[in-house]
Short mmCIF file of C-alpha atoms and ligand atoms in Angstrom, two decimals:
data_model
loop_
_atom_site.label_atom_id
_atom_site.label_comp_id
_atom_site.label_asym_id
_atom_site.label_seq_id
_atom_site.Cartn_x
_atom_site.Cartn_y
_atom_site.Cartn_z
CA MET A 1 101.70 -19.05 71.54
CA PRO A 2 102.55 -18.81 67.72
CA ILE A 3 105.81 -18.46 66.06
CA LEU A 4 108.29 -16.33 68.44
CA ASN A 5 108.86 -12.75 67.16
CA ARG A 6 112.69 -13.34 67.81
CA ALA A 7 112.51 -16.47 65.60
CA ALA A 8 110.82 -14.68 62.74
CA GLU A 9 113.33 -11.72 63.36
CA MET A 10 116.18 -14.22 63.25
CA GLN A 11 115.05 -16.23 60.13
CA GLU A 12 117.50 -14.06 57.48
CA GLU A 13 120.55 -14.69 59.80
CA VAL A 14 119.48 -18.25 60.33
CA THR A 15 118.61 -18.96 56.38
CA GLY A 16 122.05 -17.48 55.80
CA TRP A 17 123.86 -20.37 57.97
CA ARG A 18 121.75 -22.68 56.40
CA ARG A 19 122.58 -21.76 52.90
CA HIS A 20 126.27 -21.50 53.76
CA LEU A 21 125.86 -25.18 55.16
CA HIS A 22 124.10 -26.21 51.85
CA LYS A 23 126.97 -25.08 49.74
CA THR A 24 129.58 -27.23 51.47
CA PRO A 25 128.10 -30.46 52.02
CA GLU A 26 130.20 -33.14 53.89
CA LEU A 27 129.62 -36.80 54.14
CA ASN A 28 129.25 -39.56 57.04
CA PHE A 29 131.86 -38.70 59.93
CA ASP A 30 133.83 -36.44 57.86
CA VAL A 31 132.07 -33.42 58.91
CA PHE A 32 134.88 -31.70 59.97
CA GLN A 33 134.10 -28.24 58.44
CA THR A 34 130.39 -28.45 59.61
CA ALA A 35 131.18 -29.54 63.04
CA GLY A 36 133.89 -26.53 63.14
CA PHE A 37 131.21 -24.10 62.09
CA VAL A 38 128.55 -25.33 64.61
CA ALA A 39 131.11 -25.27 67.54
CA ASP A 40 132.02 -21.64 66.40
CA LYS A 41 128.72 -20.40 66.42
CA LEU A 42 127.60 -21.98 69.70
CA LYS A 43 130.98 -20.68 71.15
CA SER A 44 129.90 -17.17 70.01
CA PHE A 45 126.50 -17.37 71.53
CA GLY A 46 128.12 -18.13 74.85
CA CYS A 47 127.00 -21.58 75.59
CA ASP A 48 128.26 -22.77 78.98
CA GLU A 49 130.37 -25.57 77.24
CA VAL A 50 131.06 -26.63 73.90
CA VAL A 51 132.32 -30.21 73.49
CA THR A 52 133.34 -31.41 69.87
CA GLY A 53 134.70 -34.89 68.92
CA LEU A 54 131.77 -36.86 70.53
CA GLY A 55 130.99 -39.99 68.65
CA ARG A 56 134.24 -38.85 66.39
CA THR A 57 132.72 -35.66 65.02
CA GLY A 58 129.69 -34.87 66.80
CA VAL A 59 129.16 -31.90 68.81
CA VAL A 60 127.30 -30.86 72.02
CA GLY A 61 126.56 -27.40 73.30
CA ILE A 62 125.28 -26.97 76.92
CA ILE A 63 123.18 -23.87 77.90
CA ARG A 64 122.49 -23.53 81.51
CA GLY A 65 118.81 -21.73 82.70
CA ARG A 66 118.83 -18.65 85.07
CA LYS A 67 116.15 -20.14 87.08
CA GLY A 68 117.90 -22.45 89.03
CA ASP A 69 118.45 -26.25 89.14
CA GLY A 70 116.52 -28.69 87.18
CA ALA A 71 116.98 -31.38 84.56
CA THR A 72 118.78 -31.49 81.37
CA ILE A 73 117.12 -32.12 77.98
CA GLY A 74 118.64 -33.06 74.63
CA LEU A 75 117.54 -31.41 71.49
CA ARG A 76 119.07 -33.22 68.41
CA ALA A 77 120.23 -32.17 64.89
CA ASP A 78 122.00 -33.96 62.15
CA MET A 79 124.59 -32.40 60.05
CA ASP A 80 125.70 -35.00 57.18
CA ALA A 81 124.80 -34.72 53.73
CA LEU A 82 124.14 -37.27 50.84
CA PRO A 83 126.71 -38.65 47.93
CA ILE A 84 123.95 -37.11 45.17
CA ASP A 85 124.83 -34.77 42.47
CA GLU A 86 122.58 -31.62 43.19
CA ILE A 87 120.14 -30.36 40.03
CA THR A 88 118.31 -27.35 41.81
CA GLY A 89 120.51 -24.62 40.27
CA LYS A 90 119.92 -22.39 43.14
CA PRO A 91 122.69 -19.76 44.31
CA TRP A 92 123.32 -21.78 47.37
CA ALA A 93 123.57 -25.01 45.62
CA SER A 94 126.33 -27.50 46.52
CA THR A 95 129.75 -26.33 45.46
CA VAL A 96 131.11 -29.87 45.98
CA ARG A 97 130.63 -32.22 43.03
CA GLY A 98 128.98 -35.72 43.92
CA LYS A 99 127.56 -34.46 47.56
CA MET A 100 124.46 -32.58 48.34
CA HIS A 101 122.01 -31.74 51.24
CA ALA A 102 119.48 -33.75 49.85
CA CYS A 103 117.56 -34.64 53.18
CA GLY A 104 117.52 -31.35 54.83
CA HIS A 105 120.30 -31.87 57.50
CA ASP A 106 121.31 -28.31 56.75
CA GLY A 107 118.10 -26.81 57.80
CA HIS A 108 117.79 -29.12 60.79
CA THR A 109 121.58 -27.86 61.81
CA ALA A 110 120.62 -24.30 61.30
CA MET A 111 117.17 -24.49 63.16
CA LEU A 112 118.98 -26.00 66.31
CA LEU A 113 121.72 -23.27 66.09
CA GLY A 114 118.95 -20.66 65.90
CA ALA A 115 117.23 -22.10 68.67
CA ALA A 116 120.66 -22.32 70.68
CA LYS A 117 121.29 -18.72 70.15
CA TYR A 118 117.88 -17.57 71.51
CA LEU A 119 118.16 -20.12 74.62
CA ALA A 120 121.61 -18.58 75.19
CA GLU A 121 120.11 -14.84 74.93
CA THR A 122 117.22 -15.66 76.90
CA ARG A 123 117.93 -18.55 79.66
CA ASN A 124 114.40 -18.60 80.71
CA PHE A 125 114.37 -21.97 82.04
CA THR A 126 115.73 -24.00 84.86
CA GLY A 127 118.32 -26.89 84.58
CA ALA A 128 120.20 -27.02 81.21
CA VAL A 129 119.56 -27.54 77.54
CA ALA A 130 122.17 -29.73 75.70
CA VAL A 131 122.18 -29.06 71.83
CA ILE A 132 123.30 -32.20 70.24
CA PHE A 133 124.68 -32.28 66.75
CA GLN A 134 125.33 -35.59 65.10
CA PRO A 135 127.45 -36.95 61.99
CA ALA A 136 126.68 -39.84 60.04
CA GLU A 137 123.04 -40.18 60.20
CA GLU A 138 122.74 -41.43 56.73
CA GLY A 139 123.85 -45.07 57.39
CA GLY A 140 126.95 -44.52 59.71
CA GLY A 141 125.56 -44.58 62.96
CA GLY A 142 126.97 -41.35 64.19
CA GLY A 143 123.95 -40.88 66.78
CA ASN A 144 124.93 -44.43 68.45
CA GLU A 145 128.48 -43.42 68.54
CA MET A 146 127.71 -40.23 70.49
CA VAL A 147 125.40 -42.68 72.82
CA LYS A 148 128.38 -45.02 72.95
CA ASP A 149 131.01 -42.35 73.91
CA GLY A 150 128.95 -41.64 76.92
CA MET A 151 127.16 -38.35 75.95
CA MET A 152 123.85 -39.11 78.13
CA GLU A 153 125.75 -39.67 81.15
CA ARG A 154 128.34 -37.06 80.65
CA PHE A 155 125.90 -34.32 80.49
CA GLY A 156 123.24 -35.73 82.61
CA ILE A 157 120.47 -35.93 79.81
CA GLU A 158 117.30 -37.10 81.00
CA LYS A 159 115.20 -36.64 77.87
CA VAL A 160 115.78 -36.48 74.06
CA PHE A 161 113.90 -34.75 71.27
CA GLY A 162 114.51 -35.07 67.63
CA MET A 163 113.03 -33.11 64.28
CA HIS A 164 112.93 -34.09 60.70
CA ASN A 165 111.22 -32.07 57.88
CA MET A 166 109.03 -33.92 55.91
CA PRO A 167 108.23 -32.96 52.11
CA GLY A 168 104.54 -32.73 51.31
CA LEU A 169 103.25 -31.84 54.70
CA PRO A 170 102.53 -27.99 54.52
CA VAL A 171 105.03 -25.53 56.25
CA GLY A 172 103.75 -24.70 59.84
CA GLN A 173 102.48 -28.18 60.47
CA PHE A 174 103.77 -30.92 62.34
CA ALA A 175 103.28 -35.05 62.23
CA ILE A 176 103.93 -37.34 64.97
CA LYS A 177 102.67 -40.55 66.54
CA PRO A 178 103.39 -42.56 69.94
CA GLY A 179 105.38 -46.00 69.56
CA PRO A 180 107.32 -47.02 66.20
CA ILE A 181 107.52 -43.85 63.87
CA MET A 182 110.10 -44.90 61.70
CA ALA A 183 111.52 -48.57 60.95
CA ALA A 184 114.43 -50.79 61.67
CA THR A 185 116.78 -51.51 58.80
CA ALA A 186 118.88 -54.46 57.94
CA GLU A 187 120.86 -54.91 54.77
CA PHE A 188 121.48 -58.28 53.05
CA THR A 189 123.86 -59.64 50.49
CA ILE A 190 123.21 -62.93 49.23
CA THR A 191 125.79 -64.90 46.90
CA VAL A 192 124.77 -67.74 44.89
CA LYS A 193 127.63 -70.25 43.95
CA GLY A 194 126.66 -72.65 41.20
CA ARG A 195 128.78 -73.82 38.28
CA GLY A 196 129.29 -72.10 35.12
CA GLY A 197 129.62 -73.45 31.71
CA HIS A 198 128.57 -72.97 28.10
CA ALA A 199 125.31 -71.29 27.67
CA ALA A 200 124.30 -73.83 24.99
CA MET A 201 125.01 -76.95 27.44
CA PRO A 202 122.93 -75.55 30.47
CA HIS A 203 122.45 -79.06 31.72
CA GLY A 204 126.13 -79.55 32.59
CA THR A 205 126.06 -76.19 34.91
CA ILE A 206 124.23 -75.14 38.09
CA ASP A 207 122.91 -71.80 36.78
CA PRO A 208 123.32 -69.10 39.73
CA ILE A 209 121.15 -66.76 37.58
CA VAL A 210 118.16 -68.85 37.52
CA ILE A 211 118.62 -70.11 41.09
CA ALA A 212 118.83 -66.36 42.24
CA SER A 213 115.85 -65.45 40.45
CA GLN A 214 113.82 -67.85 42.24
CA LEU A 215 115.40 -66.59 45.44
CA VAL A 216 114.06 -63.05 44.35
CA GLY A 217 110.59 -64.37 43.90
CA ALA A 218 110.67 -66.51 46.76
CA LEU A 219 111.69 -63.57 49.26
CA GLN A 220 108.44 -62.02 48.39
CA THR A 221 106.63 -64.61 50.55
CA ILE A 222 108.33 -62.95 53.63
CA ALA A 223 105.79 -60.13 53.15
CA SER A 224 102.66 -61.81 51.65
CA ARG A 225 102.90 -65.40 53.23
CA SER A 226 105.25 -65.47 56.35
CA THR A 227 103.89 -62.15 57.98
CA ASP A 228 100.77 -61.28 59.75
CA PRO A 229 98.87 -58.93 57.23
CA VAL A 230 98.59 -56.16 59.79
CA GLU A 231 102.43 -56.21 60.52
CA ALA A 232 104.46 -53.96 58.52
CA VAL A 233 107.63 -55.41 56.59
CA VAL A 234 109.43 -54.40 53.54
CA VAL A 235 111.77 -56.83 51.69
CA SER A 236 113.28 -55.07 48.84
CA VAL A 237 115.73 -56.56 46.44
CA THR A 238 118.01 -53.74 45.15
CA LYS A 239 120.98 -55.37 43.49
CA PHE A 240 121.33 -58.01 41.26
CA HIS A 241 124.74 -58.78 39.77
CA ALA A 242 125.80 -61.71 37.76
CA GLY A 243 127.64 -62.59 34.05
CA ASP A 244 129.49 -60.79 31.54
CA ALA A 245 128.80 -62.55 28.44
CA TYR A 246 125.94 -63.69 26.09
CA ASN A 247 127.28 -67.51 26.10
CA VAL A 248 128.44 -68.05 29.27
CA ILE A 249 126.68 -69.16 32.32
CA PRO A 250 128.53 -67.66 35.21
CA GLU A 251 129.65 -69.22 38.26
CA SER A 252 127.81 -67.15 40.70
CA ALA A 253 125.31 -64.29 41.18
CA GLU A 254 125.07 -61.91 43.74
CA ILE A 255 121.68 -60.21 45.09
CA ALA A 256 121.33 -57.62 47.93
CA GLY A 257 118.83 -55.34 49.64
CA THR A 258 117.11 -54.23 52.39
CA VAL A 259 114.63 -55.36 55.03
CA ARG A 260 112.35 -52.70 57.07
CA THR A 261 110.35 -53.72 59.92
CA LEU A 262 108.59 -52.07 63.03
CA ARG A 263 108.95 -54.83 65.62
CA LYS A 264 111.69 -57.03 66.80
CA GLU A 265 109.78 -60.10 66.50
CA VAL A 266 109.14 -59.45 62.80
CA ALA A 267 112.68 -58.43 62.18
CA LYS A 268 113.82 -61.63 63.73
CA ARG A 269 111.58 -63.63 61.41
CA SER A 270 112.34 -61.80 58.33
CA GLU A 271 116.25 -62.72 58.63
CA GLU A 272 115.05 -66.41 59.64
CA ARG A 273 113.23 -66.51 56.66
CA ILE A 274 115.88 -65.02 54.30
CA ARG A 275 118.42 -67.75 55.71
CA ALA A 276 115.68 -70.63 55.28
CA LEU A 277 114.48 -69.73 51.92
CA SER A 278 118.25 -69.27 50.62
CA ALA A 279 119.05 -73.02 52.57
CA GLY A 280 116.48 -74.60 50.76
CA LEU A 281 116.78 -73.10 47.03
CA ALA A 282 120.57 -74.24 47.76
CA ALA A 283 119.55 -77.78 48.71
CA ALA A 284 117.22 -77.94 45.66
CA PHE A 285 119.54 -77.12 43.08
CA GLY A 286 123.08 -78.40 44.34
CA ALA A 287 124.22 -74.57 44.85
CA THR A 288 125.91 -73.02 47.80
CA ILE A 289 124.47 -70.01 49.00
CA GLU A 290 125.75 -67.63 51.39
CA VAL A 291 123.64 -65.01 53.29
CA ASP A 292 125.52 -62.12 54.88
CA TYR A 293 122.82 -60.20 57.01
CA ASP A 294 123.50 -56.97 58.76
CA ALA A 295 120.81 -55.37 61.07
CA ASN A 296 121.43 -51.70 61.27
CA TYR A 297 119.26 -48.98 62.68
CA PRO A 298 116.80 -50.03 65.19
CA VAL A 299 112.96 -48.98 65.39
CA THR A 300 112.57 -45.20 65.93
CA PHE A 301 110.03 -45.46 69.07
CA ASN A 302 108.24 -42.55 70.57
CA HIS A 303 107.79 -42.84 74.05
CA ALA A 304 103.98 -42.17 75.19
CA GLU A 305 104.51 -39.58 77.67
CA GLU A 306 106.95 -37.44 75.88
CA THR A 307 104.95 -37.87 72.31
CA VAL A 308 101.86 -36.25 73.90
CA PHE A 309 104.34 -33.69 75.59
CA ALA A 310 106.07 -32.79 71.91
CA GLY A 311 102.55 -32.78 70.38
CA ASP A 312 101.31 -30.28 72.78
CA VAL A 313 104.32 -28.05 72.15
CA ALA A 314 103.79 -28.34 68.34
CA ALA A 315 100.07 -27.35 68.63
CA ASP A 316 101.28 -24.56 70.69
CA VAL A 317 103.51 -23.10 68.21
CA ALA A 318 101.20 -24.25 65.01
CA GLY A 319 97.74 -24.41 66.29
CA ASP A 320 95.88 -27.57 67.26
CA GLY A 321 94.67 -28.24 63.71
CA HIS A 322 97.99 -28.35 62.18
CA VAL A 323 99.56 -31.23 64.39
CA HIS A 324 98.96 -34.60 63.27
CA ARG A 325 99.25 -37.09 66.28
CA ALA A 326 98.28 -40.51 64.52
CA ILE A 327 100.47 -40.62 61.42
CA GLN A 328 101.48 -43.76 59.87
CA PRO A 329 104.94 -44.86 60.65
CA LEU A 330 107.48 -44.43 57.69
CA MET A 331 109.46 -47.32 56.72
CA GLY A 332 112.82 -45.27 56.35
CA GLY A 333 115.46 -45.82 58.89
CA GLU A 334 116.77 -42.78 61.67
CA ASP A 335 119.68 -42.93 63.84
CA PHE A 336 117.78 -40.91 66.53
CA SER A 337 116.42 -44.30 67.24
CA TYR A 338 119.66 -45.29 69.50
CA MET A 339 119.09 -41.85 71.50
CA LEU A 340 115.66 -43.07 71.93
CA GLU A 341 116.88 -46.24 73.35
CA ALA A 342 119.14 -44.71 75.65
CA ARG A 343 116.59 -42.00 77.23
CA PRO A 344 112.79 -40.92 76.82
CA GLY A 345 111.81 -38.83 74.36
CA ALA A 346 110.07 -38.32 70.88
CA PHE A 347 110.82 -37.73 67.03
CA ILE A 348 108.67 -35.40 65.31
CA PHE A 349 108.09 -34.27 61.68
CA ILE A 350 108.02 -30.52 60.38
CA GLY A 351 106.26 -29.77 56.98
CA ASN A 352 108.82 -28.72 54.47
CA GLY A 353 105.97 -27.85 52.18
CA ASP A 354 105.59 -28.75 48.34
CA SER A 355 109.23 -29.70 47.62
CA ALA A 356 111.00 -32.35 46.01
CA GLY A 357 111.29 -35.63 48.08
CA LEU A 358 113.88 -36.48 50.37
CA HIS A 359 116.86 -37.80 48.83
CA HIS A 360 116.00 -36.40 45.36
CA PRO A 361 118.76 -34.18 43.45
CA ALA A 362 116.19 -31.48 43.19
CA TYR A 363 115.34 -31.33 46.85
CA ASP A 364 116.03 -28.34 48.96
CA PHE A 365 115.29 -27.57 52.35
CA ASN A 366 112.55 -24.68 52.79
CA ASP A 367 113.87 -21.66 54.71
CA GLU A 368 110.14 -20.62 55.38
CA VAL A 369 110.28 -23.72 58.02
CA ILE A 370 113.02 -22.04 60.22
CA PRO A 371 111.08 -19.70 62.40
CA HIS A 372 108.44 -22.67 63.11
CA GLY A 373 111.32 -25.04 63.79
CA MET A 374 113.34 -22.76 65.96
CA SER A 375 109.56 -21.90 67.79
CA TYR A 376 109.16 -25.64 68.54
CA TRP A 377 112.66 -26.09 70.16
CA VAL A 378 112.53 -23.19 72.06
CA LYS A 379 108.97 -23.67 73.48
CA LEU A 380 109.94 -27.49 74.03
CA ALA A 381 112.93 -26.41 75.97
CA GLU A 382 111.03 -23.67 77.98
CA THR A 383 107.98 -25.84 78.72
CA ALA A 384 109.91 -29.01 79.68
CA LEU A 385 112.26 -27.03 81.88
CA ALA A 386 109.58 -24.37 83.41
CA ALA A 387 110.37 -23.15 87.04
NI1 NI B 401 117.42 -37.14 57.12
#
């Protein structure tokens, strides 16, 4: 089965929804208009239940099949945008300064709405489909909030599936892998407190800039000397703030950054090394170093059986040669990880074609992807819930 005819027919309508959402981006949990738009659409499609306010601003629509009792599966899209100034100049560009859909969540939401409309029209399955629209994927943990709100139990969701677009992968192609597909993320802030003083009399100071600089170098050894070379780990220092004058050695310096890993043991070891290197340098220089370490999203871990199933569904839609089933994991984080910790399932990438990269101000979701993504969702639901 290639693309569904009905999905192709609906492309213009779904594109309209996508561009509307693109014009009106909202951040984090504050996706009130977007969630309202989603809930109104789901009601207009005749969903059996539409529940809002899950995990603060998440929305779930329940569509029951007409072929009798069966399992409930969850299909998930994300609704939030990013704090970026859009530069696409397109007619549907963001109308809100400093906010844009630079990760394609507008497209994810529109495609899942399209699939919901189709599934509510046809209901050619047993059991039920839960269409899940989550807020705050970009760092706020909205998916986690929905899980903590009891979403899985409340709707009896047995399996969950997620999808994200991927620039550079041709339109009509999919990519997936079993096991870890996206990284666990953590953020750290390290404050080096020394003793400030005159820049011309450095021997009377404890220079936090020199110590923090050494620490930045030492942190590179977590990947190069503390971790098995076949394991994946990223330790990036992304902020370094200290000082205000040419002739003053400041009292303190602050560095901050992110850690990305694919296995719990490596994540734990990386945190331990950050703390040990900081303590060691503090002792060596007579400074105090405080480490604030926040583990954020866990690894997005694709379950074996559901990954094969999702790959087969994608192959059914796209053709066997267009599904890459053994890609390298990506070191970005993904909030869908919490749903995959709660229930078995799989996360798949769908090609966005030759577009700007995710989180880039020139990025735009490719509307040509819509019938492919809709067909994947519909086919996945109808196959998983076949009589
Ligand atoms: Ni995203």
